[in-house]
Short mmCIF file of C-alpha atoms and ligand atoms in Angstrom, two decimals:
data_model
loop_
_atom_site.label_atom_id
_atom_site.label_comp_id
_atom_site.label_asym_id
_atom_site.label_seq_id
_atom_site.Cartn_x
_atom_site.Cartn_y
_atom_site.Cartn_z
CA MET A 1 -0.08 0.02 0.18
CA LYS A 2 1.20 3.35 -0.49
CA VAL A 3 2.07 5.92 1.96
CA VAL A 4 -0.27 8.45 1.10
CA ASP A 5 -3.14 5.80 1.33
CA HIS A 6 -1.69 4.75 4.75
CA ILE A 7 -1.98 8.58 6.17
CA ARG A 8 -5.50 8.82 4.31
CA GLU A 9 -7.01 5.59 6.17
CA ALA A 10 -5.52 6.88 9.27
CA ASN A 11 -7.75 9.54 9.06
CA GLY A 12 -6.00 12.21 11.43
CA LYS A 13 -4.51 9.61 13.61
CA THR A 14 -0.29 10.10 13.93
CA LEU A 15 1.21 7.18 12.75
CA PHE A 16 4.63 5.48 13.45
CA SER A 17 7.62 5.03 11.22
CA PHE A 18 11.16 5.06 11.13
CA GLU A 19 13.89 4.52 8.84
CA ILE A 20 16.64 1.75 8.83
CA LEU A 21 20.08 1.69 7.33
CA PRO A 22 21.44 -1.39 5.43
CA PRO A 23 24.10 -3.17 7.45
CA VAL A 24 28.01 -2.69 6.50
CA LYS A 25 28.78 -4.93 3.64
CA GLY A 26 29.51 -8.67 5.11
CA GLU A 27 26.90 -8.45 8.34
CA SER A 28 23.76 -10.58 8.68
CA VAL A 29 20.31 -9.56 7.76
CA GLN A 30 19.71 -10.36 11.23
CA ASN A 31 20.92 -6.96 12.23
CA ILE A 32 18.05 -5.27 10.53
CA PHE A 33 15.66 -7.54 11.66
CA ASP A 34 17.30 -6.90 15.78
CA ALA A 35 16.39 -3.31 14.79
CA ILE A 36 12.85 -3.53 13.46
CA ASP A 37 11.43 -6.45 15.90
CA PRO A 38 11.51 -3.97 19.27
CA LEU A 39 9.98 -1.44 16.89
CA MET A 40 7.15 -3.94 15.52
CA GLU A 41 4.54 -3.19 18.50
CA PHE A 42 3.94 0.24 17.40
CA LYS A 43 2.76 -0.86 14.20
CA PRO A 44 4.85 1.08 11.29
CA PRO A 45 2.87 1.33 8.25
CA PHE A 46 5.95 1.47 6.39
CA ILE A 47 9.86 1.40 6.74
CA ASP A 48 12.14 3.77 4.96
CA VAL A 49 15.56 1.97 3.99
CA THR A 50 18.27 4.09 2.95
CA TYR A 51 20.22 3.80 -0.26
CA HIS A 52 24.12 4.37 -0.19
CA ARG A 53 26.27 5.31 -2.96
CA GLU A 54 30.20 4.33 -3.34
CA GLU A 55 33.09 5.60 -1.06
CA TYR A 56 36.86 5.53 -2.04
CA MET A 57 39.31 3.77 0.28
CA TYR A 58 42.86 3.56 -0.54
CA LYS A 59 44.81 -0.30 -0.40
CA LYS A 60 48.51 -0.61 -0.24
CA ARG A 61 50.24 -2.11 -3.22
CA GLU A 62 53.05 -4.58 -3.15
CA ASN A 63 55.49 -1.55 -4.52
CA GLY A 64 54.17 0.35 -1.74
CA LEU A 65 52.19 2.95 -3.73
CA LEU A 66 48.58 3.35 -2.77
CA GLU A 67 45.90 2.71 -5.21
CA ARG A 68 42.48 4.15 -4.94
CA VAL A 69 39.56 1.58 -5.01
CA THR A 70 35.65 2.17 -5.16
CA THR A 71 33.51 0.17 -2.83
CA ARG A 72 30.13 0.29 -1.41
CA LYS A 73 29.95 -0.03 2.20
CA ARG A 74 25.89 -0.73 2.89
CA PRO A 75 24.90 -2.36 -0.13
CA GLY A 76 21.51 -4.41 -0.16
CA THR A 77 18.50 -2.06 -0.14
CA VAL A 78 16.73 -3.84 -2.85
CA GLY A 79 17.24 -7.23 -0.75
CA ILE A 80 16.35 -5.34 2.57
CA CYS A 81 12.89 -4.28 0.98
CA ALA A 82 12.22 -7.69 -0.04
CA ALA A 83 12.99 -9.24 3.89
CA ILE A 84 10.58 -6.51 5.06
CA LEU A 85 8.13 -7.48 2.84
CA ASN A 86 8.60 -11.01 3.51
CA LYS A 87 8.98 -11.12 6.95
CA TYR A 88 7.04 -8.21 8.92
CA GLY A 89 4.52 -7.88 5.71
CA VAL A 90 5.38 -3.74 5.85
CA ASP A 91 5.52 -1.39 2.79
CA PRO A 92 9.10 -0.89 2.80
CA VAL A 93 9.97 2.25 1.49
CA PRO A 94 13.22 2.19 -0.38
CA HIS A 95 15.37 5.48 -1.29
CA ILE A 96 16.71 6.02 -4.66
CA ILE A 97 19.67 8.03 -4.89
CA CYS A 98 21.10 9.98 -7.70
CA GLY A 99 24.75 9.96 -6.75
CA GLY A 100 27.06 7.09 -7.94
CA PHE A 101 24.29 5.66 -10.17
CA ASN A 102 23.67 5.79 -13.94
CA LYS A 103 20.10 5.25 -15.35
CA GLU A 104 20.35 2.09 -16.50
CA GLU A 105 21.52 1.08 -13.00
CA THR A 106 18.53 2.85 -11.50
CA GLU A 107 15.91 1.02 -14.18
CA ASN A 108 17.41 -2.29 -12.87
CA ALA A 109 16.71 -1.41 -9.27
CA LEU A 110 13.17 -0.05 -10.28
CA ILE A 111 12.39 -3.51 -12.35
CA ASP A 112 13.58 -5.60 -9.17
CA LEU A 113 11.41 -3.33 -6.88
CA ASP A 114 8.82 -3.80 -8.59
CA PHE A 115 8.69 -7.61 -8.96
CA LEU A 116 8.94 -7.55 -5.54
CA GLY A 117 5.73 -5.64 -5.16
CA VAL A 118 7.20 -2.50 -3.67
CA GLU A 119 5.05 0.49 -4.18
CA ASN A 120 6.87 3.58 -2.45
CA VAL A 121 10.07 4.99 -3.62
CA LEU A 122 11.39 8.09 -1.46
CA VAL A 123 13.62 9.96 -4.66
CA LEU A 124 16.57 11.86 -3.53
CA ARG A 125 19.67 13.18 -5.01
CA GLY A 126 22.09 12.04 -2.41
CA ASP A 127 25.21 13.65 -1.25
CA ALA A 128 28.87 14.71 -2.63
CA ILE A 129 31.06 11.16 -2.22
CA LYS A 130 32.89 11.75 1.63
CA SER A 131 36.43 12.48 0.15
CA GLU A 132 35.18 15.05 -2.47
CA GLY A 133 33.35 18.35 -1.52
CA ARG A 134 30.64 18.95 -4.14
CA PHE A 135 27.92 16.59 -5.70
CA GLU A 136 29.17 15.49 -9.05
CA PRO A 137 26.25 13.41 -11.26
CA ASP A 138 27.33 10.15 -12.66
CA PRO A 139 27.92 11.12 -16.25
CA GLU A 140 25.52 8.95 -17.19
CA GLY A 141 22.83 9.56 -14.31
CA HIS A 142 20.63 12.29 -12.57
CA SER A 143 21.74 15.97 -11.09
CA TYR A 144 18.67 16.60 -9.17
CA ALA A 145 16.07 14.92 -7.37
CA SER A 146 13.55 16.04 -9.87
CA GLU A 147 15.09 14.43 -12.82
CA LEU A 148 15.38 11.32 -11.26
CA MET A 149 11.52 11.70 -10.18
CA ASP A 150 11.17 12.05 -14.29
CA GLN A 151 12.90 8.89 -14.71
CA VAL A 152 10.33 6.62 -12.04
CA LEU A 153 7.44 8.64 -13.75
CA GLU A 154 8.46 7.48 -17.41
CA LEU A 155 8.54 3.68 -15.59
CA ASN A 156 5.12 4.44 -14.19
CA GLN A 157 3.52 5.34 -17.71
CA GLY A 158 5.52 2.17 -19.21
CA ILE A 159 8.41 4.20 -20.73
CA TYR A 160 11.64 2.20 -20.07
CA LEU A 161 15.21 3.49 -21.38
CA HIS A 162 16.23 2.70 -25.07
CA ASP A 163 12.83 1.16 -25.75
CA GLU A 164 10.27 2.32 -28.51
CA VAL A 165 7.68 0.50 -27.38
CA THR A 166 5.85 1.00 -23.97
CA ARG A 167 5.31 -2.07 -21.78
CA ASN A 168 4.55 -3.08 -18.44
CA PRO A 169 4.00 0.11 -16.17
CA THR A 170 5.71 0.13 -12.46
CA ASN A 171 3.32 1.91 -9.93
CA PHE A 172 5.44 3.42 -7.55
CA SER A 173 4.53 6.29 -5.16
CA ILE A 174 6.66 8.81 -4.86
CA GLY A 175 8.05 11.16 -1.85
CA VAL A 176 10.78 13.59 -1.73
CA ALA A 177 13.17 15.47 0.44
CA GLY A 178 12.36 19.03 2.46
CA TYR A 179 14.34 20.91 4.74
CA PRO A 180 12.96 22.92 7.19
CA GLU A 181 16.16 25.02 7.97
CA LYS A 182 16.99 25.19 4.02
CA HIS A 183 18.72 22.63 2.25
CA PHE A 184 22.70 23.66 2.85
CA GLU A 185 23.36 24.15 -0.99
CA ALA A 186 20.34 26.16 -1.86
CA PRO A 187 21.04 30.08 -1.76
CA SER A 188 17.76 31.01 0.02
CA LEU A 189 14.95 29.38 1.79
CA LYS A 190 12.60 30.59 -1.43
CA SER A 191 15.05 28.93 -4.07
CA ASP A 192 14.68 25.66 -2.06
CA MET A 193 11.26 25.90 -1.93
CA LYS A 194 11.04 26.71 -5.85
CA TYR A 195 12.58 23.33 -6.23
CA LEU A 196 10.73 21.63 -4.09
CA LYS A 197 7.53 22.72 -5.77
CA LEU A 198 9.11 21.25 -8.75
CA LYS A 199 9.14 17.94 -7.17
CA VAL A 200 5.28 18.39 -6.16
CA ASP A 201 4.06 19.48 -9.28
CA LYS A 202 5.71 16.92 -10.75
CA GLY A 203 4.00 14.38 -8.43
CA ALA A 204 5.55 13.49 -5.45
CA GLU A 205 2.72 12.72 -2.98
CA TYR A 206 4.41 13.49 0.04
CA ILE A 207 7.45 15.12 1.68
CA VAL A 208 10.10 13.86 4.27
CA THR A 209 11.67 16.23 6.37
CA GLN A 210 15.03 16.49 7.42
CA MET A 211 15.77 16.35 11.45
CA PHE A 212 14.82 19.22 12.89
CA PHE A 213 15.00 20.01 16.96
CA ASP A 214 12.93 23.23 16.89
CA ASN A 215 9.27 22.77 16.12
CA ASP A 216 8.64 26.12 15.26
CA LYS A 217 10.96 25.64 11.93
CA TYR A 218 8.94 22.58 11.12
CA PHE A 219 5.71 24.55 11.24
CA GLU A 220 6.91 27.49 9.70
CA PHE A 221 7.95 25.32 7.21
CA VAL A 222 4.74 23.79 6.61
CA GLY A 223 3.10 27.22 6.60
CA LYS A 224 5.66 28.13 3.87
CA CYS A 225 4.87 25.30 1.52
CA ARG A 226 0.82 25.95 1.80
CA ALA A 227 1.66 29.34 1.29
CA ASN A 228 3.30 28.47 -1.96
CA GLY A 229 0.66 25.83 -2.89
CA ILE A 230 2.81 22.46 -1.85
CA ASN A 231 -0.23 20.53 -0.16
CA VAL A 232 1.16 17.51 0.10
CA PRO A 233 1.33 15.66 3.62
CA ILE A 234 5.17 16.77 5.07
CA ILE A 235 6.10 14.07 7.36
CA PRO A 236 8.45 15.06 10.08
CA GLY A 237 12.12 13.30 10.78
CA LEU A 238 12.79 12.96 14.01
CA LYS A 239 16.31 11.82 15.58
CA PRO A 240 16.86 11.70 19.42
CA ILE A 241 20.22 13.03 19.84
CA THR A 242 22.06 10.02 22.37
CA THR A 243 25.77 11.17 22.24
CA LEU A 244 27.60 14.44 23.47
CA LYS A 245 29.37 14.22 19.69
CA HIS A 246 25.96 14.82 18.03
CA MET A 247 26.31 18.51 19.53
CA SER A 248 28.93 19.07 16.86
CA LEU A 249 28.11 16.01 13.90
CA LEU A 250 24.68 16.68 13.28
CA PRO A 251 24.60 20.48 12.78
CA SER A 252 27.87 19.72 10.18
CA ILE A 253 26.74 16.83 8.75
CA PHE A 254 22.96 17.91 8.33
CA HIS A 255 23.24 21.64 8.50
CA VAL A 256 20.98 21.91 11.19
CA ASP A 257 20.44 24.24 14.58
CA LEU A 258 20.27 22.91 18.07
CA PRO A 259 17.82 25.29 20.28
CA ASP A 260 19.51 27.25 22.99
CA ALA A 261 17.66 25.16 25.93
CA LEU A 262 18.51 21.95 24.14
CA VAL A 263 22.35 22.66 23.92
CA ASP A 264 22.33 24.32 27.74
CA GLU A 265 20.59 20.71 29.14
CA LEU A 266 23.40 18.72 27.27
CA GLU A 267 26.20 20.97 28.42
CA LYS A 268 25.37 20.20 31.80
CA CYS A 269 25.48 16.28 31.09
CA LYS A 270 28.55 14.58 32.39
CA SER A 271 28.53 11.21 30.42
CA ASN A 272 26.49 9.77 27.06
CA ALA A 273 24.12 8.02 29.31
CA GLU A 274 23.19 11.29 30.67
CA VAL A 275 23.20 12.64 27.82
CA ARG A 276 20.69 10.29 26.07
CA GLU A 277 17.93 10.70 28.75
CA VAL A 278 17.92 14.39 27.89
CA GLY A 279 17.94 13.06 24.12
CA ILE A 280 14.83 11.12 24.78
CA GLU A 281 12.85 13.88 27.29
CA TRP A 282 13.36 16.60 24.21
CA CYS A 283 12.26 13.75 21.48
CA ILE A 284 9.40 13.20 23.30
CA HIS A 285 8.61 16.56 24.25
CA GLN A 286 9.04 17.19 20.32
CA SER A 287 6.80 14.32 19.58
CA LYS A 288 3.80 15.16 21.59
CA ASP A 289 3.60 18.65 20.32
CA LEU A 290 3.80 17.63 16.80
CA MET A 291 0.92 14.79 17.36
CA GLU A 292 -1.13 17.32 19.02
CA ARG A 293 -0.55 20.11 16.37
CA GLY A 294 -1.90 17.07 13.43
CA ALA A 295 1.51 15.64 12.08
CA PRO A 296 0.70 13.17 9.82
CA VAL A 297 3.42 10.59 10.54
CA LEU A 298 6.36 10.75 13.45
CA HIS A 299 9.51 9.19 11.48
CA TYR A 300 12.24 8.42 13.28
CA TYR A 301 15.96 8.38 11.95
CA THR A 302 16.99 5.01 14.11
CA MET A 303 20.51 4.54 12.40
CA SER A 304 19.08 0.83 12.45
CA LYS A 305 19.66 1.36 16.67
CA SER A 306 16.12 0.87 18.02
CA LYS A 307 16.15 1.20 21.99
CA VAL A 308 15.85 4.75 22.29
CA VAL A 309 13.70 5.12 19.69
CA LYS A 310 11.43 2.47 21.65
CA ARG A 311 11.37 4.17 24.56
CA ILE A 312 10.12 7.61 22.74
CA ALA A 313 7.65 5.39 21.43
CA GLU A 314 6.24 3.55 24.28
CA ALA A 315 5.66 7.21 25.66
CA LEU A 316 3.41 8.11 22.60
CA PHE A 317 1.96 5.17 20.70
P1 FAD B 401 17.11 17.91 -4.68
O1 FAD B 401 15.91 18.33 -4.80
O2 FAD B 401 17.99 17.48 -5.99
O3 FAD B 401 18.33 19.47 -4.47
C1 FAD B 401 19.49 19.43 -3.84
C2 FAD B 401 19.51 20.61 -4.13
O4 FAD B 401 19.80 21.40 -5.20
C3 FAD B 401 18.85 21.45 -3.31
O5 FAD B 401 19.64 22.82 -2.88
C4 FAD B 401 17.82 22.24 -3.88
O6 FAD B 401 17.48 23.62 -3.79
C5 FAD B 401 18.71 22.16 -5.76
N1 FAD B 401 18.16 22.30 -6.52
C6 FAD B 401 16.68 21.03 -6.93
N2 FAD B 401 16.59 21.10 -8.08
C7 FAD B 401 17.24 22.27 -8.95
C8 FAD B 401 17.23 22.50 -10.28
N3 FAD B 401 16.97 21.95 -11.35
N4 FAD B 401 18.38 23.65 -10.49
C9 FAD B 401 19.32 24.08 -9.49
N5 FAD B 401 18.91 23.33 -8.28
C10 FAD B 401 18.45 22.91 -7.93
N6 FAD B 401 20.90 10.56 1.06
C11 FAD B 401 21.45 9.17 0.78
O7 FAD B 401 22.38 9.33 -0.29
N7 FAD B 401 20.78 7.88 0.66
C12 FAD B 401 19.62 8.16 1.41
O8 FAD B 401 19.23 7.29 1.54
C13 FAD B 401 19.04 9.45 1.95
N8 FAD B 401 17.76 9.53 2.56
C14 FAD B 401 17.68 11.02 2.90
C15 FAD B 401 16.12 10.63 3.48
C16 FAD B 401 15.58 12.07 3.72
C17 FAD B 401 14.25 12.02 4.55
C18 FAD B 401 16.66 13.02 3.67
C19 FAD B 401 16.01 14.53 3.81
C20 FAD B 401 17.54 13.20 2.98
C21 FAD B 401 18.21 11.88 2.71
N9 FAD B 401 19.52 12.11 2.49
C22 FAD B 401 19.89 10.58 1.52
C23 FAD B 401 19.92 13.05 2.02
C24 FAD B 401 19.92 13.94 0.42
O9 FAD B 401 20.13 12.90 -0.48
C25 FAD B 401 20.82 15.16 0.36
O10 FAD B 401 20.29 16.12 1.62
C26 FAD B 401 20.99 15.81 -0.50
O11 FAD B 401 22.13 16.38 -0.59
C27 FAD B 401 19.97 16.27 -1.52
O12 FAD B 401 18.87 15.54 -1.58
P2 FAD B 401 17.70 15.86 -2.33
O13 FAD B 401 16.43 14.87 -2.75
O14 FAD B 401 16.46 16.89 -1.24
O15 FAD B 401 17.94 16.80 -3.41
#
């Protein structure tokens, strides 16, 4: 079932969902089940599975020189979606990204997902390779999420690459990302909003936001979206802070601000155990407010560690 249909069926009740990461190459799918099992009691109607581009690593050759090799540390998104469908009967939402993929590879992944009966995709651009400063599209790939959407939309009409005739149409519902605090590369929120609207006008049926720690930012963003004619559901993405390192890591990686009141509380903590308690309390507080004010879904970034999100969900669902 499509994410938007789950939202429609819930009839105003806030749903619970979360995102997991494929395990590092060589690890077992049991890691994923261990992350999902404790959260199943909260009845997630859908579970997102991230997609990961290649990374560079350097291997020492016999002659002592370093050789750059390309590796994908977290493969397996499509297989994990199949595992989620089989084991839990829950709708998986694979993320599909531009970065590191050519159109042919993307089409093959979409064909596999279609054969599995997956009906949702979250379409994203992806970030730059870790060792490179700015995003470079694959020469045979897409530069923006909206371009990648075009490929999915064509498949939904039965238009495959290099084919003259139309064939079996896929049936993907598309979600896209939105940034309450602006995407870090966008010159202004207005410009970012213009491209978000482009994605929605093309057919994105819902938006999932980047994490935020100040609900006012989410509600201001929703207000601006509505003022700009973006009327699809906007699902807030939430991440509980669990370590002191998050104080500097989250702003630098995700380009988000932490509110003063949260930073003040975190600075009083003497251990990560104390930080975790503050992070959980903050996230529960955020979640309750979002629920009361009608958020359609609360979507948690678990990083495949479910203990903390379980404690939050217990307080809410
Ligand atoms: P886009 O919508 O393409 O926008 C990227 C930037 O370009 C923005 O600044 C936008 O304003 C601008 N822009 C858009 N269209 C145009 C245009 N036509 N002309 C000029 N400028 C334009 N990354 C992963 O690698 N794997 C994942 O699984 C993953 N999951 C994510 C899930 C969520 C909910 C979110 C919020 C992010 C996720 N990301 C993931 C990170 C995401 O890929 C990055 O944030 C990326 O930098 C932007 O992706 P996007 O889809 O928002 O890009």
